[in-house]
């Protein structure tokens, strides 16, 4: 995961307006128990592109796992998924 984080950081630097590496970084941090960092990365992806479906889907999954169904539903709707 450290190698992947380094590669993603380089992608973010090289393409700051691409939300996907930011989303992937957020997902990586969430998977490793670094919730605050993960959410910050995901929010930064949405700051770049508020309608990014994959980021909304990642947030929906996180909020489902953490027992926040209303927030999950909001992000699922933004992701275009029921």
mmCIF file of C-alpha atoms in Angstrom:
data_model
loop_
_atom_site.group_PDB
_atom_site.id
_atom_site.type_symbol
_atom_site.label_atom_id
_atom_site.label_comp_id
_atom_site.label_asym_id
_atom_site.label_seq_id
_atom_site.Cartn_x
_atom_site.Cartn_y
_atom_site.Cartn_z
ATOM 1 C CA UNK A 1 0.000 0.000 0.000
ATOM 2 C CA UNK A 2 2.897 2.385 0.629
ATOM 3 C CA UNK A 3 4.145 1.923 -2.926
ATOM 4 C CA UNK A 4 0.618 2.479 -4.220
ATOM 5 C CA UNK A 5 0.246 5.641 -2.092
ATOM 6 C CA UNK A 6 3.505 6.998 -3.522
ATOM 7 C CA UNK A 7 2.360 6.290 -7.070
ATOM 8 C CA UNK A 8 -1.022 7.915 -6.423
ATOM 9 C CA UNK A 9 0.633 10.980 -4.887
ATOM 10 C CA UNK A 10 2.677 11.343 -8.073
ATOM 11 C CA UNK A 11 -0.488 11.023 -10.168
ATOM 12 C CA UNK A 12 -2.219 13.706 -8.088
ATOM 13 C CA UNK A 13 0.774 16.008 -8.567
ATOM 14 C CA UNK A 14 0.917 15.303 -12.285
ATOM 15 C CA UNK A 15 -2.819 15.651 -12.898
ATOM 16 C CA UNK A 16 -4.293 17.761 -10.097
ATOM 17 C CA UNK A 17 -7.679 18.067 -11.815
ATOM 18 C CA UNK A 18 -8.179 14.306 -12.158
ATOM 19 C CA UNK A 19 -10.368 13.115 -9.257
ATOM 20 C CA UNK A 20 -9.635 9.394 -9.723
ATOM 21 C CA UNK A 21 -6.196 9.194 -8.069
ATOM 22 C CA UNK A 22 -7.594 11.220 -5.162
ATOM 23 C CA UNK A 23 -10.488 8.763 -4.865
ATOM 24 C CA UNK A 24 -8.121 5.816 -4.949
ATOM 25 C CA UNK A 25 -5.947 7.431 -2.273
ATOM 26 C CA UNK A 26 -9.020 7.962 -0.118
ATOM 27 C CA UNK A 27 -10.067 4.357 -0.562
ATOM 28 C CA UNK A 28 -6.563 3.189 0.351
ATOM 29 C CA UNK A 29 -6.566 5.243 3.559
ATOM 30 C CA UNK A 30 -10.037 4.023 4.528
ATOM 31 C CA UNK A 31 -8.973 0.423 3.970
ATOM 32 C CA UNK A 32 -6.030 0.987 6.316
ATOM 33 C CA UNK A 33 -8.118 2.468 9.108
ATOM 34 C CA UNK A 34 -7.101 6.076 8.480
ATOM 35 C CA UNK A 35 -10.678 7.318 8.230
ATOM 36 C CA UNK A 36 -10.087 11.065 8.600
ATOM 37 C CA UNK A 37 -7.340 11.008 5.960
ATOM 38 C CA UNK A 38 -9.437 8.860 3.659
ATOM 39 C CA UNK A 39 -12.426 11.168 3.912
ATOM 40 C CA UNK A 40 -10.204 14.193 3.276
ATOM 41 C CA UNK A 41 -8.911 12.614 0.078
ATOM 42 C CA UNK A 42 -12.423 11.736 -1.048
ATOM 43 C CA UNK A 43 -13.650 15.260 -0.329
ATOM 44 C CA UNK A 44 -10.715 16.628 -2.328
ATOM 45 C CA UNK A 45 -11.801 14.449 -5.258
ATOM 46 C CA UNK A 46 -15.279 15.970 -5.032
ATOM 47 C CA UNK A 47 -13.789 19.454 -4.784
ATOM 48 C CA UNK A 48 -12.125 18.790 -8.139
ATOM 49 C CA UNK A 49 -15.211 17.178 -9.660
ATOM 50 C CA UNK A 50 -18.397 17.281 -7.561
ATOM 51 C CA UNK A 51 -20.229 14.837 -9.841
ATOM 52 C CA UNK A 52 -17.545 12.086 -9.836
ATOM 53 C CA UNK A 53 -19.637 8.875 -9.608
ATOM 54 C CA UNK A 54 -16.849 6.610 -8.364
ATOM 55 C CA UNK A 55 -16.072 8.926 -5.452
ATOM 56 C CA UNK A 56 -19.727 9.073 -4.477
ATOM 57 C CA UNK A 57 -19.900 5.275 -4.693
ATOM 58 C CA UNK A 58 -16.829 4.953 -2.456
ATOM 59 C CA UNK A 59 -18.363 7.332 0.079
ATOM 60 C CA UNK A 60 -21.672 5.458 -0.052
ATOM 61 C CA UNK A 61 -19.894 2.184 0.706
ATOM 62 C CA UNK A 62 -18.010 3.798 3.589
ATOM 63 C CA UNK A 63 -21.163 5.239 5.113
ATOM 64 C CA UNK A 64 -22.944 1.886 4.711
ATOM 65 C CA UNK A 65 -20.102 0.163 6.577
ATOM 66 C CA UNK A 66 -20.144 2.756 9.348
ATOM 67 C CA UNK A 67 -23.893 2.646 9.968
ATOM 68 C CA UNK A 68 -24.818 5.939 8.345
ATOM 69 C CA UNK A 69 -27.535 4.881 5.883
ATOM 70 C CA UNK A 70 -28.849 8.389 5.161
ATOM 71 C CA UNK A 71 -25.442 9.684 4.144
ATOM 72 C CA UNK A 72 -24.860 6.491 2.155
ATOM 73 C CA UNK A 73 -28.138 6.983 0.299
ATOM 74 C CA UNK A 74 -27.238 10.573 -0.581
ATOM 75 C CA UNK A 75 -23.936 9.514 -2.104
ATOM 76 C CA UNK A 76 -25.455 6.480 -3.802
ATOM 77 C CA UNK A 77 -27.965 8.784 -5.494
ATOM 78 C CA UNK A 78 -25.167 11.107 -6.601
ATOM 79 C CA UNK A 79 -23.302 8.074 -7.950
ATOM 80 C CA UNK A 80 -26.332 7.217 -10.051
ATOM 81 C CA UNK A 81 -26.988 3.980 -8.198
ATOM 82 C CA UNK A 82 -30.178 2.965 -6.396
#
